[in-house]
mmCIF file of C-alpha atoms in Angstrom:
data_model
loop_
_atom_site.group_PDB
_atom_site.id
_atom_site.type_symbol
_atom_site.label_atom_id
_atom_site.label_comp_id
_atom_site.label_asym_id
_atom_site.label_seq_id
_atom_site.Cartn_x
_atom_site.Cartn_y
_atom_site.Cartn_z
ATOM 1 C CA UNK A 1351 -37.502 228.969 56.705
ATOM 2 C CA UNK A 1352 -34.568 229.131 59.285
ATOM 3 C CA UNK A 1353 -34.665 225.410 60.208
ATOM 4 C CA UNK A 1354 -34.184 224.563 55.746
ATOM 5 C CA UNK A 1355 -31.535 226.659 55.469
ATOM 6 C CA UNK A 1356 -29.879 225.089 58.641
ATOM 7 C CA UNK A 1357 -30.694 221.524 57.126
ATOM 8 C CA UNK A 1358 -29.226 223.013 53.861
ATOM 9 C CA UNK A 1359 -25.978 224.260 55.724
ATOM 10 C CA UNK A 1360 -25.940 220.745 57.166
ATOM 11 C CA UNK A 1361 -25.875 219.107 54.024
ATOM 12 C CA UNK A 1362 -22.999 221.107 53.090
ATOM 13 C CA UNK A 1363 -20.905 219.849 55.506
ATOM 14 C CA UNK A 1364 -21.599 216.401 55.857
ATOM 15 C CA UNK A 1365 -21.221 216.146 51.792
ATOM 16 C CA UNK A 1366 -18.254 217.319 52.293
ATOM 17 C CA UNK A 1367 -17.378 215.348 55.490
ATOM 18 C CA UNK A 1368 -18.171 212.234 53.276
ATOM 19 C CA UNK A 1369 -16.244 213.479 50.100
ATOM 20 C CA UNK A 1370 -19.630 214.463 48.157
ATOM 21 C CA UNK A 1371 -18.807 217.198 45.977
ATOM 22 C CA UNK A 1372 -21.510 219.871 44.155
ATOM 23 C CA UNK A 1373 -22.042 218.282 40.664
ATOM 24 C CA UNK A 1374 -24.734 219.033 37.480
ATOM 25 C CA UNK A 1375 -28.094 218.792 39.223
ATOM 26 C CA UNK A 1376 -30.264 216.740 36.353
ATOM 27 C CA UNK A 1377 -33.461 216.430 38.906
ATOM 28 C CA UNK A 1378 -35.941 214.523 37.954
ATOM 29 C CA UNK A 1379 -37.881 213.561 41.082
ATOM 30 C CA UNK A 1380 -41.008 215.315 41.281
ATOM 31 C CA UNK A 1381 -39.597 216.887 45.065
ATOM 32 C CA UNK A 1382 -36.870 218.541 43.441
ATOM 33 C CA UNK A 1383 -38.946 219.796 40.009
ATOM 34 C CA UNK A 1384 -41.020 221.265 42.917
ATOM 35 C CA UNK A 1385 -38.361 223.140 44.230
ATOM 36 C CA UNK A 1386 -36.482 224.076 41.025
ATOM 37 C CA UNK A 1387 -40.010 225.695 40.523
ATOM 38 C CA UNK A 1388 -39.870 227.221 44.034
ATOM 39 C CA UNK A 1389 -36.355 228.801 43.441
ATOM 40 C CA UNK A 1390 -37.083 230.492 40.184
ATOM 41 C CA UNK A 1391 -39.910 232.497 41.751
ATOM 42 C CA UNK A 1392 -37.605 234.123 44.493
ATOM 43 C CA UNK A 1393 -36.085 236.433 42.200
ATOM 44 C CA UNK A 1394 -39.149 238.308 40.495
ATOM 45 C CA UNK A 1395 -40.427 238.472 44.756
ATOM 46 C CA UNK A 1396 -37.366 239.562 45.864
ATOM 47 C CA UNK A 1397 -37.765 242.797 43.121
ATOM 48 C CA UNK A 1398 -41.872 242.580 44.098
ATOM 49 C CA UNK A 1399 -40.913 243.236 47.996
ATOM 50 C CA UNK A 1400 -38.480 245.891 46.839
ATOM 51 C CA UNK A 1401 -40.246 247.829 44.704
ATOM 52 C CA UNK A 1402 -43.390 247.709 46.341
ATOM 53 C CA UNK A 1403 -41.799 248.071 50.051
ATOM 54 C CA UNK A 1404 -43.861 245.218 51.092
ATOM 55 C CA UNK A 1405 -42.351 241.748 52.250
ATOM 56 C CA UNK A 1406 -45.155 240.068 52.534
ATOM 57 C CA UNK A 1407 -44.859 238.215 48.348
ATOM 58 C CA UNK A 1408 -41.030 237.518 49.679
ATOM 59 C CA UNK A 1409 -42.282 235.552 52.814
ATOM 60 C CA UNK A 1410 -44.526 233.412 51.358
ATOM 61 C CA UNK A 1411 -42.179 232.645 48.152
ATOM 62 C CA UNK A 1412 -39.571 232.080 51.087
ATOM 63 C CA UNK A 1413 -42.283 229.399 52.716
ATOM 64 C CA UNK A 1414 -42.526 227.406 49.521
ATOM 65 C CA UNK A 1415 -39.276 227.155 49.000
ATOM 66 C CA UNK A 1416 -38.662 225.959 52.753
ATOM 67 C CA UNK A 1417 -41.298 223.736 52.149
ATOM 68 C CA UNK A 1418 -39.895 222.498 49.070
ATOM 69 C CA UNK A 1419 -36.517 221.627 50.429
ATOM 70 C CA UNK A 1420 -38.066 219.965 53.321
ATOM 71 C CA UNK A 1421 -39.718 217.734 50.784
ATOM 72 C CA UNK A 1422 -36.470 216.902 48.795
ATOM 73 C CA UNK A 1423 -34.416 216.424 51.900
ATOM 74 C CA UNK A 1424 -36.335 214.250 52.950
ATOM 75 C CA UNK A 1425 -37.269 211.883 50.181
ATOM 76 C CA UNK A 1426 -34.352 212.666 47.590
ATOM 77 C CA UNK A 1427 -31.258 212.286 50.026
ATOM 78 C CA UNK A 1428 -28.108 214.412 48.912
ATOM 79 C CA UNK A 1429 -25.788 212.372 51.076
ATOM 80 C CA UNK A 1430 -25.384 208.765 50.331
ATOM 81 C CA UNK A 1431 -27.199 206.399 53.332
ATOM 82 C CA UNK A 1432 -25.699 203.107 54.483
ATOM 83 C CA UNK A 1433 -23.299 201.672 52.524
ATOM 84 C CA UNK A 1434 -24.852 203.473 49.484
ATOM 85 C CA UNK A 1435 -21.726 204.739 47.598
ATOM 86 C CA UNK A 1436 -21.620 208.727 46.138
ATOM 87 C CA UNK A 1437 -22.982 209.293 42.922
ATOM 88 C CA UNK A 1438 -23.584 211.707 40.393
ATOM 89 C CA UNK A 1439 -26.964 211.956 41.689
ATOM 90 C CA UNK A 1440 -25.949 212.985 45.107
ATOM 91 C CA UNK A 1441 -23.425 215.751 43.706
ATOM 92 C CA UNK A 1442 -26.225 217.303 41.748
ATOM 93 C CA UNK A 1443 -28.325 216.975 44.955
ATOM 94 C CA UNK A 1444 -25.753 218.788 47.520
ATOM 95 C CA UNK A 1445 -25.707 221.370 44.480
ATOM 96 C CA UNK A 1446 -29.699 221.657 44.745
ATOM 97 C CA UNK A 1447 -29.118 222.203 48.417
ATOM 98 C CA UNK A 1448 -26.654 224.731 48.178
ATOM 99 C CA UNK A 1449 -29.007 226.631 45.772
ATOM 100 C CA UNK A 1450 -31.592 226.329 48.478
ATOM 101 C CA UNK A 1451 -29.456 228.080 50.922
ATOM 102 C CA UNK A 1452 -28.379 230.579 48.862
ATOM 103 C CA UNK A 1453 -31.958 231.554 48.606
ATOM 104 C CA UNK A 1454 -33.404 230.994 51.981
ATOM 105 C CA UNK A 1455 -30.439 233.142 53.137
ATOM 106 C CA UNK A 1456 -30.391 235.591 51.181
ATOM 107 C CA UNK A 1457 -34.665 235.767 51.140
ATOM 108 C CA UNK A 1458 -34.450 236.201 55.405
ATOM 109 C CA UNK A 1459 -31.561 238.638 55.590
ATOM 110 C CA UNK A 1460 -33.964 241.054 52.527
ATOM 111 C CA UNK A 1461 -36.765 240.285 55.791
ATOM 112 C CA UNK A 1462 -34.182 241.354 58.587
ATOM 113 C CA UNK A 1463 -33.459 237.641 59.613
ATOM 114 C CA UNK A 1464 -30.309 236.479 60.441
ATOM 115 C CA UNK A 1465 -29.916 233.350 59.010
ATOM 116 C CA UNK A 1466 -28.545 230.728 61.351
ATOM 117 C CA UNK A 1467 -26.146 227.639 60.121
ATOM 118 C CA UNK A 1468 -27.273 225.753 62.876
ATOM 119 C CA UNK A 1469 -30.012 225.863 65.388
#
């Protein structure tokens, strides 16, 4: 969990370091579906741990969402490679990973993490 939301602070900055801005995500890869998926879940067990003083729903919601983002980072690149020129795609992608870290930091500061931007 803390080493995707460092990747997803990381993509953050390099978008912006290459002029990538956050743009409509439209997804489409089965990676990202996957973690679209993932992400909705963290709400209703972030209100599960609450209510029911146990963290243990959060984590593993938290774990599939790391996992997730792993997955898209890794085969559906937010950041333009090579000579590859910025595209819509990519915006909606640094907006995917911006959602991620939202969530992932958010999810391990509810755990008593302190989330880390890099590691």
């Amino acid at each position: 969990m803390r080493y995707a939301y460092a990747r997803a602070c990381w993509v953050g900055r390099w978008a912006r370091d290459v002029g990538v801005s956050q743009g409509v995500f439209r997804g489409g890869a089965p990676e990202e579906l996957g973690l679209v998926t993932a992400l909705g879940d963290v709400p209703g067990r972030a209100a599960q741990a609450e209510r029911e003083r146990d963290a243990g729903p959060l984590v593993l919601c938290l774990e599939r969402v790391a996992g997730a983002y792993h997955d898209v980072h890794e085969r559906c690149p937010a950041v333009p490679r090579g000579d590859e020129k910025p595209s819509a795609v990519h915006a909606g992608r640094v907006s995917l990973a911006e959602a991620a870290r939202i969530a992932l930091g958010n999810g391990l500061n509810m755990i008593g993490e302190t989330p880390r931007e890099r590691i």
